Tab-separated table of C-alpha atoms in Angstrom:
chain	number	residue	atom	x	y	z
B	1	UNK	CA	24.085	-17.289	-19.248
B	2	UNK	CA	24.175	-13.934	-20.549
B	3	UNK	CA	20.452	-12.077	-19.678
B	4	UNK	CA	18.990	-9.010	-21.379
B	5	UNK	CA	17.112	-6.647	-19.449
B	6	UNK	CA	14.422	-4.770	-21.304
B	7	UNK	CA	11.978	-2.099	-19.984
B	8	UNK	CA	10.022	0.717	-21.171
B	9	UNK	CA	10.494	4.545	-20.644
B	10	UNK	CA	8.153	5.012	-17.612
B	11	UNK	CA	10.874	3.413	-15.509
B	12	UNK	CA	12.548	7.003	-15.416
B	13	UNK	CA	15.681	5.381	-14.107
B	14	UNK	CA	18.233	8.026	-13.147
B	15	UNK	CA	20.363	9.653	-15.874
B	16	UNK	CA	23.012	7.245	-16.932
B	17	UNK	CA	21.942	4.315	-15.318
B	18	UNK	CA	20.325	2.401	-18.085
B	19	UNK	CA	23.918	2.850	-20.192
B	20	UNK	CA	25.632	1.697	-17.108
B	21	UNK	CA	23.723	-1.225	-16.836
B	22	UNK	CA	23.069	-2.536	-20.148
B	23	UNK	CA	19.349	-1.894	-19.969
B	24	UNK	CA	17.285	-1.398	-23.402
B	25	UNK	CA	14.572	1.155	-23.119
B	26	UNK	CA	11.526	1.293	-25.284
B	27	UNK	CA	9.735	4.662	-25.550
B	28	UNK	CA	6.096	5.020	-24.808
B	29	UNK	CA	4.234	7.861	-26.616
B	30	UNK	CA	2.718	11.214	-26.107
B	31	UNK	CA	0.196	13.065	-28.288
B	32	UNK	CA	-0.880	17.059	-28.049
B	33	UNK	CA	-4.295	17.831	-29.415
B	34	UNK	CA	-4.802	14.726	-31.723
B	35	UNK	CA	-1.441	15.345	-33.377
B	36	UNK	CA	1.032	12.545	-34.382
B	37	UNK	CA	2.289	10.311	-31.583
B	38	UNK	CA	5.851	11.150	-30.656
B	39	UNK	CA	8.207	9.231	-28.263
B	40	UNK	CA	8.210	10.185	-24.635
B	41	UNK	CA	11.569	10.657	-24.627
B	42	UNK	CA	11.561	13.599	-27.108
B	43	UNK	CA	8.664	15.232	-25.447
B	44	UNK	CA	10.357	16.806	-22.045
B	45	UNK	CA	8.491	17.637	-18.989
B	46	UNK	CA	8.737	21.151	-19.283
B	47	UNK	CA	7.101	20.762	-22.905
B	48	UNK	CA	4.194	18.703	-20.877
B	49	UNK	CA	3.961	21.690	-18.471
B	50	UNK	CA	3.506	24.103	-20.816
B	51	UNK	CA	0.822	22.124	-23.101
B	52	UNK	CA	-1.322	21.694	-19.982
B	53	UNK	CA	-1.003	25.349	-19.159
B	54	UNK	CA	-2.307	26.169	-22.246
B	55	UNK	CA	-4.996	23.820	-21.596
B	56	UNK	CA	-4.293	21.459	-24.577
B	57	UNK	CA	-5.132	17.698	-24.548
B	58	UNK	CA	-2.192	15.452	-24.110
B	59	UNK	CA	-2.830	11.906	-24.419
B	60	UNK	CA	-0.614	8.754	-24.223
B	61	UNK	CA	0.177	5.510	-25.900
B	62	UNK	CA	1.330	2.391	-25.149
B	63	UNK	CA	4.548	0.951	-26.875
B	64	UNK	CA	3.573	-1.524	-29.659
B	65	UNK	CA	4.074	-5.074	-29.984
B	66	UNK	CA	6.286	-4.286	-32.993
B	67	UNK	CA	8.524	-1.922	-31.215
B	68	UNK	CA	9.049	-4.063	-28.204
B	69	UNK	CA	9.450	-7.368	-30.308
B	70	UNK	CA	12.419	-5.458	-32.046
B	71	UNK	CA	13.854	-4.624	-29.017
B	72	UNK	CA	14.106	-8.338	-27.744
B	73	UNK	CA	14.877	-9.647	-31.092
B	74	UNK	CA	18.006	-6.938	-30.992
B	75	UNK	CA	18.936	-8.273	-27.702
B	76	UNK	CA	18.917	-11.659	-28.678
B	77	UNK	CA	20.901	-11.353	-32.028
B	78	UNK	CA	22.970	-9.247	-30.187
B	79	UNK	CA	24.291	-12.372	-27.914
B	80	UNK	CA	21.804	-12.506	-25.179
B	81	UNK	CA	20.915	-16.271	-24.473
B	82	UNK	CA	17.605	-14.505	-22.621
B	83	UNK	CA	15.623	-11.669	-22.271
B	84	UNK	CA	13.421	-10.544	-19.089
B	85	UNK	CA	11.280	-7.430	-19.799
B	86	UNK	CA	9.761	-5.518	-17.217
B	87	UNK	CA	6.979	-2.980	-17.929
B	88	UNK	CA	4.581	-0.545	-16.493
B	89	UNK	CA	1.513	-2.093	-14.929
B	90	UNK	CA	-0.929	-3.734	-16.905
B	91	UNK	CA	-3.814	-2.158	-14.993
B	92	UNK	CA	-2.142	1.268	-16.250
B	93	UNK	CA	-1.345	0.561	-19.978
B	94	UNK	CA	-1.237	-1.770	-22.425
B	95	UNK	CA	2.117	-2.229	-23.020
B	96	UNK	CA	2.179	-5.238	-20.662
B	97	UNK	CA	-0.193	-7.056	-23.107
B	98	UNK	CA	1.570	-6.019	-26.065
B	99	UNK	CA	4.852	-7.204	-24.448
B	100	UNK	CA	3.447	-10.658	-24.021
B	101	UNK	CA	2.495	-10.694	-27.582
B	102	UNK	CA	5.830	-9.553	-28.792
B	103	UNK	CA	7.375	-11.999	-26.641
B	104	UNK	CA	5.310	-14.743	-27.924
B	105	UNK	CA	6.127	-13.865	-31.543
B	106	UNK	CA	9.749	-13.370	-31.348
B	107	UNK	CA	11.123	-16.323	-28.745
B	108	UNK	CA	8.531	-17.634	-25.939
B	109	UNK	CA	11.084	-19.796	-25.007
B	110	UNK	CA	13.667	-17.155	-24.296
B	111	UNK	CA	11.849	-14.364	-23.176
B	112	UNK	CA	10.177	-13.626	-20.079
B	113	UNK	CA	7.582	-10.885	-19.181
B	114	UNK	CA	7.013	-9.062	-16.106
B	115	UNK	CA	4.234	-7.160	-14.712
B	116	UNK	CA	6.033	-4.717	-12.049
B	117	UNK	CA	2.713	-3.845	-11.088
B	118	UNK	CA	3.770	-0.106	-10.642
B	119	UNK	CA	5.398	2.593	-12.925
B	120	UNK	CA	8.382	5.187	-12.457
B	121	UNK	CA	10.748	3.898	-9.867
B	122	UNK	CA	8.489	1.105	-8.728
B	123	UNK	CA	9.103	-0.333	-11.846
B	124	UNK	CA	13.187	0.949	-12.214
B	125	UNK	CA	13.843	-0.147	-9.029
B	126	UNK	CA	12.702	-4.196	-10.194
B	127	UNK	CA	14.552	-3.148	-13.767
B	128	UNK	CA	18.066	-2.377	-12.073
B	129	UNK	CA	17.720	-5.162	-9.728
B	130	UNK	CA	17.095	-7.348	-12.439
B	131	UNK	CA	20.255	-6.136	-14.170
B	132	UNK	CA	22.337	-6.315	-11.123
B	133	UNK	CA	21.498	-10.204	-11.326
B	134	UNK	CA	21.794	-10.648	-14.581
B	135	UNK	CA	25.497	-8.774	-14.632
B	136	UNK	CA	26.218	-11.133	-11.732
B	137	UNK	CA	25.517	-14.089	-14.092
B	138	UNK	CA	21.951	-15.211	-12.962
B	139	UNK	CA	19.849	-17.253	-15.077
B	140	UNK	CA	16.765	-16.208	-17.065
B	141	UNK	CA	14.385	-17.722	-13.956
B	142	UNK	CA	16.366	-16.211	-11.633
B	143	UNK	CA	16.523	-12.353	-13.192
B	144	UNK	CA	12.749	-13.064	-13.689
B	145	UNK	CA	12.135	-14.057	-9.913
B	146	UNK	CA	14.700	-11.112	-8.684
B	147	UNK	CA	12.330	-8.435	-11.123
B	148	UNK	CA	9.459	-9.673	-9.529
B	149	UNK	CA	10.218	-9.821	-6.218
B	150	UNK	CA	11.717	-6.487	-6.051
B	151	UNK	CA	8.911	-5.002	-7.785
B	152	UNK	CA	6.545	-6.579	-5.125
B	153	UNK	CA	8.670	-4.871	-2.233
B	154	UNK	CA	8.362	-1.072	-3.441
B	155	UNK	CA	5.823	1.223	-2.178
B	156	UNK	CA	4.849	4.454	-4.462
B	157	UNK	CA	2.502	7.097	-2.707
B	158	UNK	CA	1.949	10.527	-4.017
B	159	UNK	CA	-0.061	13.797	-3.855
B	160	UNK	CA	-1.830	15.385	-6.808
B	161	UNK	CA	-3.150	19.116	-7.020
B	162	UNK	CA	-6.328	17.973	-8.657
B	163	UNK	CA	-7.797	14.601	-9.319
B	164	UNK	CA	-8.888	16.199	-13.057
B	165	UNK	CA	-5.794	14.493	-14.877
B	166	UNK	CA	-6.106	11.112	-13.260
B	167	UNK	CA	-10.097	11.402	-14.238
B	168	UNK	CA	-9.616	12.400	-17.900
B	169	UNK	CA	-7.104	9.568	-18.278
B	170	UNK	CA	-9.746	6.725	-16.990
B	171	UNK	CA	-7.129	6.034	-14.284
B	172	UNK	CA	-9.709	7.186	-11.358
B	173	UNK	CA	-13.392	7.133	-10.933
B	174	UNK	CA	-15.360	10.125	-11.794
B	175	UNK	CA	-16.931	10.510	-8.584
B	176	UNK	CA	-13.448	10.595	-6.904
B	177	UNK	CA	-12.194	13.140	-9.075
B	178	UNK	CA	-15.580	15.798	-8.528
B	179	UNK	CA	-15.228	15.138	-4.674
B	180	UNK	CA	-11.637	16.117	-4.576
B	181	UNK	CA	-12.714	19.203	-6.639
B	182	UNK	CA	-15.789	20.359	-4.506
B	183	UNK	CA	-13.883	19.893	-1.301
B	184	UNK	CA	-10.479	21.532	-2.420
B	185	UNK	CA	-8.793	18.322	-1.472
B	186	UNK	CA	-5.193	17.468	-1.937
B	187	UNK	CA	-5.508	13.845	-2.575
B	188	UNK	CA	-2.871	11.358	-1.435
B	189	UNK	CA	-2.593	8.231	-3.410
B	190	UNK	CA	-0.917	4.848	-4.081
B	191	UNK	CA	-0.193	1.991	-6.039
B	192	UNK	CA	-1.964	-0.820	-4.820
B	193	UNK	CA	-2.157	-4.279	-7.028
B	194	UNK	CA	-1.041	-2.402	-9.806
B	195	UNK	CA	-4.050	0.253	-9.733
B	196	UNK	CA	-4.062	3.514	-8.621
B	197	UNK	CA	-6.101	4.324	-5.221
B	198	UNK	CA	-6.983	6.742	-3.067
B	199	UNK	CA	-5.343	6.388	0.256
B	200	UNK	CA	-6.117	9.482	2.457
B	201	UNK	CA	-7.649	13.051	2.122
B	202	UNK	CA	-5.790	16.492	3.118
B	203	UNK	CA	-6.742	19.910	3.006
B	204	UNK	CA	-3.623	21.336	1.987
B	205	UNK	CA	-0.117	20.664	-0.044
B	206	UNK	CA	1.884	21.258	3.156
B	207	UNK	CA	-0.037	18.439	4.981
B	208	UNK	CA	0.264	15.990	2.054
B	209	UNK	CA	3.742	16.660	1.924
B	210	UNK	CA	4.335	15.834	5.891
B	211	UNK	CA	1.913	12.869	5.345
B	212	UNK	CA	4.175	11.634	2.208
B	213	UNK	CA	7.049	12.141	4.327
B	214	UNK	CA	5.764	10.368	7.226
B	215	UNK	CA	4.262	7.267	5.136
B	216	UNK	CA	7.597	6.574	3.461
B	217	UNK	CA	9.718	6.889	6.591
B	218	UNK	CA	7.448	3.937	7.757
B	219	UNK	CA	8.094	1.991	4.549
B	220	UNK	CA	11.631	2.750	4.697
B	221	UNK	CA	11.899	0.720	8.103
B	222	UNK	CA	14.810	1.107	9.980
B	223	UNK	CA	17.239	-0.516	7.670
B	224	UNK	CA	18.645	0.693	4.766
B	225	UNK	CA	16.473	1.768	1.868
B	226	UNK	CA	17.247	3.160	-2.016
B	227	UNK	CA	14.125	6.310	-2.144
B	228	UNK	CA	13.047	8.059	-5.395
B	229	UNK	CA	11.384	11.426	-5.131
B	230	UNK	CA	9.471	12.066	-8.450
B	231	UNK	CA	7.628	15.307	-9.042
B	232	UNK	CA	6.250	17.495	-12.148
B	233	UNK	CA	7.053	20.750	-12.108
B	234	UNK	CA	7.510	20.711	-8.164
B	235	UNK	CA	11.090	20.506	-7.791
B	236	UNK	CA	10.889	22.751	-4.643
B	237	UNK	CA	8.826	20.398	-2.655
B	238	UNK	CA	10.485	17.195	-4.117
B	239	UNK	CA	14.040	18.750	-2.728
B	240	UNK	CA	12.510	19.498	0.856
B	241	UNK	CA	11.526	16.048	0.922
B	242	UNK	CA	14.400	14.085	0.112
B	243	UNK	CA	16.479	16.512	2.317
B	244	UNK	CA	14.311	15.305	5.210
B	245	UNK	CA	14.681	11.679	4.295
B	246	UNK	CA	18.708	12.413	4.417
B	247	UNK	CA	18.205	14.438	7.669
B	248	UNK	CA	15.710	10.952	9.328
B	249	UNK	CA	17.248	8.448	7.792
B	250	UNK	CA	20.862	9.689	7.147
B	251	UNK	CA	23.780	7.210	5.709
B	252	UNK	CA	21.231	4.333	5.698
B	253	UNK	CA	19.270	5.823	2.883
B	254	UNK	CA	20.355	6.462	-0.802
B	255	UNK	CA	17.611	9.122	-2.663
B	256	UNK	CA	17.305	10.450	-5.902
B	257	UNK	CA	14.805	13.289	-7.404
B	258	UNK	CA	13.567	13.347	-10.677
B	259	UNK	CA	11.035	14.574	-12.741
B	260	UNK	CA	8.681	12.298	-14.808
B	261	UNK	CA	8.230	12.272	-18.056
B	262	UNK	CA	5.400	12.795	-20.113
B	263	UNK	CA	3.479	9.478	-20.170
B	264	UNK	CA	3.197	9.429	-16.236
B	265	UNK	CA	2.824	13.521	-16.177
B	266	UNK	CA	-0.056	13.521	-18.254
B	267	UNK	CA	-2.235	11.916	-15.958
B	268	UNK	CA	-1.276	13.096	-12.746
B	269	UNK	CA	-0.555	16.878	-13.745
B	270	UNK	CA	1.800	19.819	-12.580
B	271	UNK	CA	2.578	19.939	-9.230
B	272	UNK	CA	2.294	16.137	-7.931
B	273	UNK	CA	4.854	15.050	-6.247
B	274	UNK	CA	5.683	11.136	-5.400
B	275	UNK	CA	7.902	9.004	-3.484
B	276	UNK	CA	9.112	5.343	-4.314
B	277	UNK	CA	10.515	3.221	-1.223
B	278	UNK	CA	12.547	0.213	-1.873
B	279	UNK	CA	13.838	-1.245	1.704
B	280	UNK	CA	16.394	-3.264	2.425
B	281	UNK	CA	17.269	-3.941	-1.148
B	282	UNK	CA	18.863	-2.922	-4.251
B	283	UNK	CA	20.814	0.295	-3.526
B	284	UNK	CA	21.962	2.993	-5.951
B	285	UNK	CA	25.543	2.203	-5.305
B	286	UNK	CA	25.191	-0.817	-6.677
């Protein structure tokens, strides 16, 4: 049975991996100062950082049910016997709800929608594992199960310079944002049960990076692991973290560094760094 895997642009897969695994990607959208929404894929992290630096208001929007339905239908028309659609956490975006509607309207018997309960490579690892299973000949239920199980095994931890961007987007409470700003705290957060929750409060970026390292190493464990280090306008910190993971874990870890796109970046702000860990699971080497 040929199963197609569909996701959205917030998976932030490493370059070339969508084409390599035949994964179909539906873009989410971004708007600046109330202007026309454009696809995230056409609005670079550099464009986002520039807009935020100029104090422009950047808003984001989910993929529509029509956009998702067209992607699912194309996959079926191209010969897939079923579709597994893995998307950004429904607690963070309306994309999952739109996907459920699109599946019902297109072919509910042949389309399964999975809530990754995460974002970035917390979503991406699930997508890649599902695509691997599909390539190996797994059926619709097996590919769906692989996606769900892999998503549940990832951990996502990140540090932001300010909680203001998360507050503006409604992803964290106003009281928490004011506290973080007033005390000059560099908050550590994590994705828990599909939501963004506070994890720890530290005083400096240096301390935040050290805690990200320690928590991620703990999550990786003693076996093999795949790690994605994400950032927005914080290349040096991200590459330093990746180097430490390689030094600490050696050949047991595979690590990629990538800048997040505009949809996630607009909610976390410049200087943010995050780490997604998948222990003992999918590997970048396939």
